[in-house]
């Protein structure tokens, strides 16, 4: 079965000038993918007639579905409706239900409809209007030579509602779309290149209708396996078989399936095991605590932290021995072990974790260059410390360290720490 | 003078499938706009040879500069380099300096270079390599018929560093872009709509070659004033005059000029005044400490923090009176005042700040709904507390609260706190 191809065109200078980030397209890409439509291109263009016409001409040579957002506002620089009217050789007509919707919207705000907004209810005769219950600009659905053109406002919540309620179901009905499925496998602890080497054999032997993508971010590599077929159940089964094989190849590096963050996965483990945690942070400066508490419901396992930026705080609040600091320095295995053990005791938690390192850009020495970082995990049975080396900028060193600590907790709870 | 036109092409299915939001293009759009280059189109396409070639062919009919990101990883689905090599009728050659960079990068991590990563140092002979000091994939700069083609990795921090250090200066030199100047004024404490009302008169009277943009983020509205002209000195003077007028209109809401973050501005104030700070955080969960320590050199004024997520930690570590918690609750003026005062004493700092609130999505009551947050500032002379109300999601409530605390510190040090 031939894949149904879509292109997204966003219209408006604010995206081109970087004044807003285009989050609409990602959302639409996700939703279209889910119904088996393949998004082949996303194009952001300026509010200009010539440019809109060119983008439409280009898109229709490649795609079955052309979805436009933006340029439907009531002001002069909003050209989309005018351009579409001439593009489809049609003319504007008052669409009474749209006028009623807009009038109602203004009434609800205690205001009278303005002339500019009244104009928004005039729509191209050749289109099927797409109702907008949340704003003043209706959408438009055009059909030409078996292709569908949809125009919607760029306001995210209006567009999303129109897509969900009307456009996506209509597209599914119009193009009997093929089955597309995804499985996401979350890995941690192996850089992309090393992961790729380990998976090379498996990847090469994937059946041709299953595709693999590597999506790395801060040491967490998401593996996305995409399958296309006609039989949903069979596809699901095939994908699951490959995921099972994957689990055999890298059992210790998979922390979740689906869109789950590492801090969320660790949080779930702690919750399930009824464990609590506290952090003692030097170089991460609170970022580790922040990650743990960014998860709703984290108060079930997270107690608190001491951020000990100065050595004085390390000795006074975390009871690190002055001799330890004297003999080994703050960035050392001995210090970070004491920090983890002592914060655990201080907060009476099951687990204590600690970080101490040189985040940079200053503070490095030839013996301990910037990016030298010690982390530790302590529970009632054991204390494990690990030395890390990063060569990123300050913020990234902090973020990578935080991921490494979360992974150390995960591995310790699973008893799979690699020294 | 004819405008220099750029197009951005991002390569990779993950954007089309909506698995990642394309933030790179917005950043590049901003930076290119700043050097007087007009971005006319942003195109996201799939990892396919045919599609990349088509996008390049289309783009070069319209633009002077074609900037590509993505598809430079070491794995099989990364096609950009191969496609560019055949597109520019050239061949791959080992680029020794790139190999040295990659080898060094692995060495710093205590690892040997893999064969896949070694391949990344092979570059098209016809290109000028663009050094990547933060990752394994070098960029490529091609010139053809007076047009420039640049290919960079899609990893945001690598791309940003390459753009800033190499690509933007080279583009400015190559195209002799027109004189464009910016002044950025950082404001905090006034929502965009209220700020716009206060500035309406001033904005209306701006000379036509000066343009104003409002760039709001987490309560911090950056005002960017852009001037275009021929005489650099005169332009500089005109912009400064307008900034001076601005300072008279909103003197208490400007915290810096240029690209300075609020935590950086507050850090500078503390450093200049020789003051130190500690934080006691409940609902912000370490994010405030993280913001303060995200600034290099923050150890000069930042001592440490107690993250007191549980009430037990509030009483035991921060000595909040049990009666206070009993009578007023953790989210109350009384509690947050004690937290700020006590953390200041505990860490022997000049200033203590504290947060306690309901970040959500759970934990709200009819009396104290989600988004009810108390913050406090304490120094040797005074303690100031403030009640905030946000109706965002958990992470945004945390981020807005952190900005509000930083602003409270700034205002307290300037003695301009508005009750």
PDB file of N, CA and C in Angstrom, chain A residues 16-19 26 29-30 38-44 51 54 62 193 197 215 222 224 285-287 289-290 293-294 296 299 302-307 309-310 313 316-317 346-347 361 391 394 396, chain B residues 14 16-19 26 29-30 38 40-44 51 54 62 76 105 108 114 117 157 224 285-287 289-290 293-294 296 299 302-307 309-310 313 316-317 346-347 361 394:
ATOM      1  N   UNK A  16      10.190  32.590  11.278  1.00  0.00           N
ATOM      2  CA  UNK A  16      11.438  32.762  10.513  1.00  0.00           C
ATOM      3  C   UNK A  16      12.439  33.632  11.275  1.00  0.00           C
ATOM      4  N   UNK A  17      11.932  34.646  11.964  1.00  0.00           N
ATOM      5  CA  UNK A  17      12.819  35.539  12.711  1.00  0.00           C
ATOM      6  C   UNK A  17      13.191  34.964  14.076  1.00  0.00           C
ATOM      7  N   UNK A  18      12.681  33.783  14.374  1.00  0.00           N
ATOM      8  CA  UNK A  18      13.037  33.147  15.638  1.00  0.00           C
ATOM      9  C   UNK A  18      12.319  33.726  16.839  1.00  0.00           C
ATOM     10  N   UNK A  19      11.265  34.505  16.595  1.00  0.00           N
ATOM     11  CA  UNK A  19      10.571  35.128  17.729  1.00  0.00           C
ATOM     12  C   UNK A  19       9.676  34.120  18.436  1.00  0.00           C
ATOM     13  N   UNK A  26       5.542  20.011  15.344  1.00  0.00           N
ATOM     14  CA  UNK A  26       5.895  18.777  16.047  1.00  0.00           C
ATOM     15  C   UNK A  26       4.630  18.069  16.519  1.00  0.00           C
ATOM     16  N   UNK A  29       2.973  16.629  13.519  1.00  0.00           N
ATOM     17  CA  UNK A  29       3.766  15.492  13.044  1.00  0.00           C
ATOM     18  C   UNK A  29       3.454  14.244  13.852  1.00  0.00           C
ATOM     19  N   UNK A  30       3.380  14.399  15.164  1.00  0.00           N
ATOM     20  CA  UNK A  30       3.058  13.266  16.036  1.00  0.00           C
ATOM     21  C   UNK A  30       1.664  12.708  15.719  1.00  0.00           C
ATOM     22  N   UNK A  38       2.459   9.870   6.633  1.00  0.00           N
ATOM     23  CA  UNK A  38       3.883  10.124   6.721  1.00  0.00           C
ATOM     24  C   UNK A  38       4.136  11.598   6.416  1.00  0.00           C
ATOM     25  N   UNK A  39       4.647  12.337   7.379  1.00  0.00           N
ATOM     26  CA  UNK A  39       4.983  13.744   7.134  1.00  0.00           C
ATOM     27  C   UNK A  39       6.337  13.786   6.442  1.00  0.00           C
ATOM     28  N   UNK A  40       6.387  14.358   5.251  1.00  0.00           N
ATOM     29  CA  UNK A  40       7.614  14.345   4.466  1.00  0.00           C
ATOM     30  C   UNK A  40       8.339  15.672   4.529  1.00  0.00           C
ATOM     31  N   UNK A  41       7.616  16.730   4.796  1.00  0.00           N
ATOM     32  CA  UNK A  41       8.286  18.029   4.851  1.00  0.00           C
ATOM     33  C   UNK A  41       7.487  18.993   5.705  1.00  0.00           C
ATOM     34  N   UNK A  42       8.223  19.842   6.427  1.00  0.00           N
ATOM     35  CA  UNK A  42       7.604  20.949   7.154  1.00  0.00           C
ATOM     36  C   UNK A  42       8.256  22.211   6.618  1.00  0.00           C
ATOM     37  N   UNK A  43       7.447  23.151   6.156  1.00  0.00           N
ATOM     38  CA  UNK A  43       8.009  24.357   5.560  1.00  0.00           C
ATOM     39  C   UNK A  43       7.465  25.586   6.271  1.00  0.00           C
ATOM     40  N   UNK A  44       8.354  26.441   6.733  1.00  0.00           N
ATOM     41  CA  UNK A  44       7.929  27.704   7.327  1.00  0.00           C
ATOM     42  C   UNK A  44       8.235  28.820   6.342  1.00  0.00           C
ATOM     43  N   UNK A  51       5.164  33.733  -2.021  1.00  0.00           N
ATOM     44  CA  UNK A  51       5.786  32.648  -1.291  1.00  0.00           C
ATOM     45  C   UNK A  51       4.777  31.550  -0.938  1.00  0.00           C
ATOM     46  N   UNK A  54       4.005  29.591  -4.146  1.00  0.00           N
ATOM     47  CA  UNK A  54       5.126  28.715  -4.481  1.00  0.00           C
ATOM     48  C   UNK A  54       5.168  27.480  -3.572  1.00  0.00           C
ATOM     49  N   UNK A  62       4.441  16.731  -4.251  1.00  0.00           N
ATOM     50  CA  UNK A  62       5.027  15.684  -3.410  1.00  0.00           C
ATOM     51  C   UNK A  62       4.037  15.036  -2.459  1.00  0.00           C
ATOM     52  N   UNK A 193      27.478   6.078  19.554  1.00  0.00           N
ATOM     53  CA  UNK A 193      28.339   5.309  18.647  1.00  0.00           C
ATOM     54  C   UNK A 193      28.610   3.898  19.171  1.00  0.00           C
ATOM     55  N   UNK A 197      27.356   0.274  17.598  1.00  0.00           N
ATOM     56  CA  UNK A 197      28.219  -0.885  17.344  1.00  0.00           C
ATOM     57  C   UNK A 197      27.622  -2.151  17.940  1.00  0.00           C
ATOM     58  N   UNK A 215      17.907   8.548  18.899  1.00  0.00           N
ATOM     59  CA  UNK A 215      17.601   9.923  19.297  1.00  0.00           C
ATOM     60  C   UNK A 215      18.313  10.238  20.611  1.00  0.00           C
ATOM     61  N   UNK A 222      17.344   7.498  22.952  1.00  0.00           N
ATOM     62  CA  UNK A 222      16.053   6.867  22.679  1.00  0.00           C
ATOM     63  C   UNK A 222      16.167   6.103  21.372  1.00  0.00           C
ATOM     64  N   UNK A 224      14.024   4.450  18.499  1.00  0.00           N
ATOM     65  CA  UNK A 224      12.654   4.393  18.012  1.00  0.00           C
ATOM     66  C   UNK A 224      12.542   3.434  16.853  1.00  0.00           C
ATOM     67  N   UNK A 285      24.873  21.556  42.161  1.00  0.00           N
ATOM     68  CA  UNK A 285      24.255  22.786  42.681  1.00  0.00           C
ATOM     69  C   UNK A 285      22.743  22.810  42.776  1.00  0.00           C
ATOM     70  N   UNK A 286      22.104  21.663  42.987  1.00  0.00           N
ATOM     71  CA  UNK A 286      20.651  21.650  43.140  1.00  0.00           C
ATOM     72  C   UNK A 286      19.929  21.071  41.929  1.00  0.00           C
ATOM     73  N   UNK A 287      20.667  20.857  40.835  1.00  0.00           N
ATOM     74  CA  UNK A 287      20.001  20.381  39.615  1.00  0.00           C
ATOM     75  C   UNK A 287      19.489  18.956  39.776  1.00  0.00           C
ATOM     76  N   UNK A 289      18.456  17.598  42.650  1.00  0.00           N
ATOM     77  CA  UNK A 289      17.221  17.736  43.441  1.00  0.00           C
ATOM     78  C   UNK A 289      16.089  18.219  42.543  1.00  0.00           C
ATOM     79  N   UNK A 290      16.391  19.180  41.684  1.00  0.00           N
ATOM     80  CA  UNK A 290      15.372  19.704  40.775  1.00  0.00           C
ATOM     81  C   UNK A 290      14.812  18.609  39.868  1.00  0.00           C
ATOM     82  N   UNK A 293      12.559  16.348  41.834  1.00  0.00           N
ATOM     83  CA  UNK A 293      11.300  16.988  42.238  1.00  0.00           C
ATOM     84  C   UNK A 293      10.510  17.529  41.046  1.00  0.00           C
ATOM     85  N   UNK A 294      11.049  17.391  39.845  1.00  0.00           N
ATOM     86  CA  UNK A 294      10.276  17.827  38.676  1.00  0.00           C
ATOM     87  C   UNK A 294       9.144  16.848  38.380  1.00  0.00           C
ATOM     88  N   UNK A 296       5.856  14.979  39.314  1.00  0.00           N
ATOM     89  CA  UNK A 296       4.703  15.118  40.196  1.00  0.00           C
ATOM     90  C   UNK A 296       4.569  13.863  41.068  1.00  0.00           C
ATOM     91  N   UNK A 299       7.181  13.718  46.221  1.00  0.00           N
ATOM     92  CA  UNK A 299       7.266  13.827  47.679  1.00  0.00           C
ATOM     93  C   UNK A 299       7.091  12.458  48.346  1.00  0.00           C
ATOM     94  N   UNK A 302      11.093  11.569  47.771  1.00  0.00           N
ATOM     95  CA  UNK A 302      12.148  12.569  47.923  1.00  0.00           C
ATOM     96  C   UNK A 302      11.957  13.337  49.235  1.00  0.00           C
ATOM     97  N   UNK A 303      13.026  13.367  50.059  1.00  0.00           N
ATOM     98  CA  UNK A 303      12.917  14.018  51.357  1.00  0.00           C
ATOM     99  C   UNK A 303      13.492  15.425  51.338  1.00  0.00           C
ATOM    100  N   UNK A 304      14.697  15.541  50.820  1.00  0.00           N
ATOM    101  CA  UNK A 304      15.348  16.841  50.848  1.00  0.00           C
ATOM    102  C   UNK A 304      16.807  16.715  50.484  1.00  0.00           C
ATOM    103  N   UNK A 305      17.507  17.840  50.504  1.00  0.00           N
ATOM    104  CA  UNK A 305      18.897  17.868  50.064  1.00  0.00           C
ATOM    105  C   UNK A 305      19.684  18.910  50.818  1.00  0.00           C
ATOM    106  N   UNK A 306      20.978  18.691  50.819  1.00  0.00           N
ATOM    107  CA  UNK A 306      21.882  19.757  51.227  1.00  0.00           C
ATOM    108  C   UNK A 306      22.742  20.092  50.010  1.00  0.00           C
ATOM    109  N   UNK A 307      22.685  21.353  49.609  1.00  0.00           N
ATOM    110  CA  UNK A 307      23.591  21.798  48.555  1.00  0.00           C
ATOM    111  C   UNK A 307      24.783  22.403  49.287  1.00  0.00           C
ATOM    112  N   UNK A 309      28.019  23.955  48.620  1.00  0.00           N
ATOM    113  CA  UNK A 309      28.918  24.502  47.617  1.00  0.00           C
ATOM    114  C   UNK A 309      30.281  24.778  48.225  1.00  0.00           C
ATOM    115  N   UNK A 310      30.269  25.230  49.466  1.00  0.00           N
ATOM    116  CA  UNK A 310      31.540  25.541  50.129  1.00  0.00           C
ATOM    117  C   UNK A 310      31.982  24.391  51.022  1.00  0.00           C
ATOM    118  N   UNK A 313      30.430  24.202  54.362  1.00  0.00           N
ATOM    119  CA  UNK A 313      29.104  23.579  54.411  1.00  0.00           C
ATOM    120  C   UNK A 313      29.250  22.055  54.363  1.00  0.00           C
ATOM    121  N   UNK A 316      30.337  21.246  58.003  1.00  0.00           N
ATOM    122  CA  UNK A 316      29.383  21.579  59.056  1.00  0.00           C
ATOM    123  C   UNK A 316      28.041  20.881  58.876  1.00  0.00           C
ATOM    124  N   UNK A 317      27.547  20.875  57.630  1.00  0.00           N
ATOM    125  CA  UNK A 317      26.206  20.321  57.411  1.00  0.00           C
ATOM    126  C   UNK A 317      26.240  18.845  57.041  1.00  0.00           C
ATOM    127  N   UNK A 346      21.585  11.897  57.757  1.00  0.00           N
ATOM    128  CA  UNK A 346      21.003  13.171  58.174  1.00  0.00           C
ATOM    129  C   UNK A 346      19.503  13.224  57.916  1.00  0.00           C
ATOM    130  N   UNK A 347      19.101  12.737  56.754  1.00  0.00           N
ATOM    131  CA  UNK A 347      17.685  12.819  56.381  1.00  0.00           C
ATOM    132  C   UNK A 347      16.936  11.509  56.658  1.00  0.00           C
ATOM    133  N   UNK A 361      33.588  26.855  33.877  1.00  0.00           N
ATOM    134  CA  UNK A 361      34.800  26.747  33.057  1.00  0.00           C
ATOM    135  C   UNK A 361      36.092  26.971  33.860  1.00  0.00           C
ATOM    136  N   UNK A 391      33.646  16.855  28.985  1.00  0.00           N
ATOM    137  CA  UNK A 391      34.346  18.015  28.434  1.00  0.00           C
ATOM    138  C   UNK A 391      33.363  18.953  27.762  1.00  0.00           C
ATOM    139  N   UNK A 394      29.740  24.296  31.249  1.00  0.00           N
ATOM    140  CA  UNK A 394      29.305  24.184  32.638  1.00  0.00           C
ATOM    141  C   UNK A 394      27.940  23.524  32.801  1.00  0.00           C
ATOM    142  N   UNK A 396      26.106  21.782  30.696  1.00  0.00           N
ATOM    143  CA  UNK A 396      26.040  20.400  30.206  1.00  0.00           C
ATOM    144  C   UNK A 396      26.755  19.449  31.149  1.00  0.00           C
TER     145      UNK A 396
ATOM    146  N   UNK B  14      13.028  12.657  12.916  1.00  0.00           N
ATOM    147  CA  UNK B  14      12.520  12.891  14.271  1.00  0.00           C
ATOM    148  C   UNK B  14      11.743  14.208  14.387  1.00  0.00           C
ATOM    149  N   UNK B  16      10.023  15.559  11.708  1.00  0.00           N
ATOM    150  CA  UNK B  16       8.799  15.335  10.932  1.00  0.00           C
ATOM    151  C   UNK B  16       7.791  14.492  11.704  1.00  0.00           C
ATOM    152  N   UNK B  17       8.307  13.511  12.441  1.00  0.00           N
ATOM    153  CA  UNK B  17       7.419  12.655  13.231  1.00  0.00           C
ATOM    154  C   UNK B  17       7.029  13.316  14.544  1.00  0.00           C
ATOM    155  N   UNK B  18       7.541  14.523  14.781  1.00  0.00           N
ATOM    156  CA  UNK B  18       7.156  15.256  15.988  1.00  0.00           C
ATOM    157  C   UNK B  18       7.814  14.735  17.243  1.00  0.00           C
ATOM    158  N   UNK B  19       8.882  13.927  17.101  1.00  0.00           N
ATOM    159  CA  UNK B  19       9.507  13.382  18.315  1.00  0.00           C
ATOM    160  C   UNK B  19      10.416  14.407  18.964  1.00  0.00           C
ATOM    161  N   UNK B  26      14.681  28.307  15.266  1.00  0.00           N
ATOM    162  CA  UNK B  26      14.326  29.582  15.893  1.00  0.00           C
ATOM    163  C   UNK B  26      15.593  30.294  16.360  1.00  0.00           C
ATOM    164  N   UNK B  29      17.331  31.548  13.319  1.00  0.00           N
ATOM    165  CA  UNK B  29      16.566  32.683  12.784  1.00  0.00           C
ATOM    166  C   UNK B  29      16.901  33.961  13.529  1.00  0.00           C
ATOM    167  N   UNK B  30      16.966  33.858  14.853  1.00  0.00           N
ATOM    168  CA  UNK B  30      17.296  35.026  15.677  1.00  0.00           C
ATOM    169  C   UNK B  30      18.698  35.539  15.364  1.00  0.00           C
ATOM    170  N   UNK B  38      18.117  37.928   6.160  1.00  0.00           N
ATOM    171  CA  UNK B  38      16.685  37.688   6.234  1.00  0.00           C
ATOM    172  C   UNK B  38      16.398  36.214   5.990  1.00  0.00           C
ATOM    173  N   UNK B  40      14.105  33.413   4.896  1.00  0.00           N
ATOM    174  CA  UNK B  40      12.899  33.409   4.070  1.00  0.00           C
ATOM    175  C   UNK B  40      12.138  32.103   4.169  1.00  0.00           C
ATOM    176  N   UNK B  41      12.848  31.040   4.508  1.00  0.00           N
ATOM    177  CA  UNK B  41      12.150  29.758   4.604  1.00  0.00           C
ATOM    178  C   UNK B  41      12.915  28.832   5.531  1.00  0.00           C
ATOM    179  N   UNK B  42      12.152  28.028   6.264  1.00  0.00           N
ATOM    180  CA  UNK B  42      12.742  26.959   7.070  1.00  0.00           C
ATOM    181  C   UNK B  42      12.098  25.670   6.579  1.00  0.00           C
ATOM    182  N   UNK B  43      12.898  24.707   6.198  1.00  0.00           N
ATOM    183  CA  UNK B  43      12.350  23.474   5.644  1.00  0.00           C
ATOM    184  C   UNK B  43      12.868  22.284   6.442  1.00  0.00           C
ATOM    185  N   UNK B  44      11.963  21.472   6.924  1.00  0.00           N
ATOM    186  CA  UNK B  44      12.362  20.237   7.600  1.00  0.00           C
ATOM    187  C   UNK B  44      12.067  19.075   6.678  1.00  0.00           C
ATOM    188  N   UNK B  51      15.297  13.617  -1.283  1.00  0.00           N
ATOM    189  CA  UNK B  51      14.653  14.760  -0.643  1.00  0.00           C
ATOM    190  C   UNK B  51      15.669  15.862  -0.319  1.00  0.00           C
ATOM    191  N   UNK B  54      16.554  17.609  -3.573  1.00  0.00           N
ATOM    192  CA  UNK B  54      15.468  18.482  -4.006  1.00  0.00           C
ATOM    193  C   UNK B  54      15.413  19.771  -3.176  1.00  0.00           C
ATOM    194  N   UNK B  62      16.306  30.458  -4.409  1.00  0.00           N
ATOM    195  CA  UNK B  62      15.706  31.565  -3.655  1.00  0.00           C
ATOM    196  C   UNK B  62      16.665  32.262  -2.727  1.00  0.00           C
ATOM    197  N   UNK B  76      24.039   4.733  10.278  1.00  0.00           N
ATOM    198  CA  UNK B  76      23.619   4.502   8.908  1.00  0.00           C
ATOM    199  C   UNK B  76      22.520   5.424   8.402  1.00  0.00           C
ATOM    200  N   UNK B 105      38.825  14.086  21.868  1.00  0.00           N
ATOM    201  CA  UNK B 105      37.538  14.045  22.557  1.00  0.00           C
ATOM    202  C   UNK B 105      37.352  12.695  23.255  1.00  0.00           C
ATOM    203  N   UNK B 108      39.859  12.310  26.179  1.00  0.00           N
ATOM    204  CA  UNK B 108      39.409  13.038  27.371  1.00  0.00           C
ATOM    205  C   UNK B 108      38.369  12.249  28.155  1.00  0.00           C
ATOM    206  N   UNK B 114      36.200   4.995  18.069  1.00  0.00           N
ATOM    207  CA  UNK B 114      35.623   3.847  17.368  1.00  0.00           C
ATOM    208  C   UNK B 114      35.780   4.060  15.862  1.00  0.00           C
ATOM    209  N   UNK B 117      33.297   6.582  14.484  1.00  0.00           N
ATOM    210  CA  UNK B 117      33.649   7.979  14.741  1.00  0.00           C
ATOM    211  C   UNK B 117      34.840   8.422  13.898  1.00  0.00           C
ATOM    212  N   UNK B 157      23.800  22.262  21.209  1.00  0.00           N
ATOM    213  CA  UNK B 157      24.959  22.985  21.754  1.00  0.00           C
ATOM    214  C   UNK B 157      26.152  22.953  20.818  1.00  0.00           C
ATOM    215  N   UNK B 224      13.938  44.149  22.501  1.00  0.00           N
ATOM    216  CA  UNK B 224      15.035  44.260  21.545  1.00  0.00           C
ATOM    217  C   UNK B 224      14.747  45.377  20.564  1.00  0.00           C
ATOM    218  N   UNK B 285      12.280  23.041  44.904  1.00  0.00           N
ATOM    219  CA  UNK B 285      12.991  21.756  44.882  1.00  0.00           C
ATOM    220  C   UNK B 285      14.423  21.776  44.378  1.00  0.00           C
ATOM    221  N   UNK B 286      15.139  22.877  44.544  1.00  0.00           N
ATOM    222  CA  UNK B 286      16.532  22.930  44.116  1.00  0.00           C
ATOM    223  C   UNK B 286      16.748  23.757  42.855  1.00  0.00           C
ATOM    224  N   UNK B 287      15.649  24.150  42.226  1.00  0.00           N
ATOM    225  CA  UNK B 287      15.806  24.876  40.966  1.00  0.00           C
ATOM    226  C   UNK B 287      16.397  26.267  41.176  1.00  0.00           C
ATOM    227  N   UNK B 289      18.548  27.078  43.641  1.00  0.00           N
ATOM    228  CA  UNK B 289      19.980  26.835  43.832  1.00  0.00           C
ATOM    229  C   UNK B 289      20.650  26.577  42.492  1.00  0.00           C
ATOM    230  N   UNK B 290      19.985  25.783  41.650  1.00  0.00           N
ATOM    231  CA  UNK B 290      20.545  25.489  40.328  1.00  0.00           C
ATOM    232  C   UNK B 290      20.748  26.759  39.511  1.00  0.00           C
ATOM    233  N   UNK B 293      23.695  28.671  40.858  1.00  0.00           N
ATOM    234  CA  UNK B 293      24.991  28.015  40.603  1.00  0.00           C
ATOM    235  C   UNK B 293      25.227  27.737  39.120  1.00  0.00           C
ATOM    236  N   UNK B 294      24.262  28.082  38.276  1.00  0.00           N
ATOM    237  CA  UNK B 294      24.492  27.910  36.836  1.00  0.00           C
ATOM    238  C   UNK B 294      25.475  28.968  36.320  1.00  0.00           C
ATOM    239  N   UNK B 296      28.935  30.749  36.253  1.00  0.00           N
ATOM    240  CA  UNK B 296      30.340  30.488  36.572  1.00  0.00           C
ATOM    241  C   UNK B 296      30.855  31.547  37.543  1.00  0.00           C
ATOM    242  N   UNK B 299      30.497  30.609  43.213  1.00  0.00           N
ATOM    243  CA  UNK B 299      30.980  30.219  44.546  1.00  0.00           C
ATOM    244  C   UNK B 299      31.465  31.444  45.338  1.00  0.00           C
ATOM    245  N   UNK B 302      27.584  32.295  46.541  1.00  0.00           N
ATOM    246  CA  UNK B 302      26.638  31.240  46.902  1.00  0.00           C
ATOM    247  C   UNK B 302      27.289  30.249  47.857  1.00  0.00           C
ATOM    248  N   UNK B 303      26.646  30.010  48.999  1.00  0.00           N
ATOM    249  CA  UNK B 303      27.222  29.113  50.005  1.00  0.00           C
ATOM    250  C   UNK B 303      26.622  27.714  49.946  1.00  0.00           C
ATOM    251  N   UNK B 304      25.307  27.671  49.907  1.00  0.00           N
ATOM    252  CA  UNK B 304      24.664  26.368  49.936  1.00  0.00           C
ATOM    253  C   UNK B 304      23.178  26.513  50.193  1.00  0.00           C
ATOM    254  N   UNK B 305      22.502  25.376  50.274  1.00  0.00           N
ATOM    255  CA  UNK B 305      21.054  25.391  50.420  1.00  0.00           C
ATOM    256  C   UNK B 305      20.573  24.185  51.191  1.00  0.00           C
ATOM    257  N   UNK B 306      19.387  24.348  51.749  1.00  0.00           N
ATOM    258  CA  UNK B 306      18.664  23.186  52.249  1.00  0.00           C
ATOM    259  C   UNK B 306      17.392  23.063  51.423  1.00  0.00           C
ATOM    260  N   UNK B 307      17.231  21.898  50.782  1.00  0.00           N
ATOM    261  CA  UNK B 307      15.966  21.634  50.107  1.00  0.00           C
ATOM    262  C   UNK B 307      15.134  20.852  51.108  1.00  0.00           C
ATOM    263  N   UNK B 309      11.836  19.338  51.451  1.00  0.00           N
ATOM    264  CA  UNK B 309      10.596  18.955  50.793  1.00  0.00           C
ATOM    265  C   UNK B 309       9.571  18.517  51.829  1.00  0.00           C
ATOM    266  N   UNK B 310      10.045  17.838  52.847  1.00  0.00           N
ATOM    267  CA  UNK B 310       9.131  17.355  53.881  1.00  0.00           C
ATOM    268  C   UNK B 310       9.120  18.299  55.073  1.00  0.00           C
ATOM    269  N   UNK B 313      11.872  17.903  57.531  1.00  0.00           N
ATOM    270  CA  UNK B 313      13.129  18.560  57.171  1.00  0.00           C
ATOM    271  C   UNK B 313      13.049  20.051  57.488  1.00  0.00           C
ATOM    272  N   UNK B 316      13.509  20.112  61.350  1.00  0.00           N
ATOM    273  CA  UNK B 316      14.779  19.612  61.860  1.00  0.00           C
ATOM    274  C   UNK B 316      15.965  20.383  61.304  1.00  0.00           C
ATOM    275  N   UNK B 317      15.944  20.635  60.006  1.00  0.00           N
ATOM    276  CA  UNK B 317      17.104  21.277  59.383  1.00  0.00           C
ATOM    277  C   UNK B 317      16.991  22.791  59.344  1.00  0.00           C
ATOM    278  N   UNK B 346      21.830  29.669  59.542  1.00  0.00           N
ATOM    279  CA  UNK B 346      22.469  28.356  59.449  1.00  0.00           C
ATOM    280  C   UNK B 346      23.740  28.408  58.607  1.00  0.00           C
ATOM    281  N   UNK B 347      23.685  29.121  57.507  1.00  0.00           N
ATOM    282  CA  UNK B 347      24.837  29.163  56.609  1.00  0.00           C
ATOM    283  C   UNK B 347      25.688  30.415  56.811  1.00  0.00           C
ATOM    284  N   UNK B 361       0.767  19.138  39.827  1.00  0.00           N
ATOM    285  CA  UNK B 361      -0.664  19.347  39.591  1.00  0.00           C
ATOM    286  C   UNK B 361      -1.539  18.918  40.775  1.00  0.00           C
ATOM    287  N   UNK B 394       3.360  22.323  36.486  1.00  0.00           N
ATOM    288  CA  UNK B 394       4.307  22.166  37.577  1.00  0.00           C
ATOM    289  C   UNK B 394       5.667  22.835  37.299  1.00  0.00           C
TER     290      UNK B 394
END
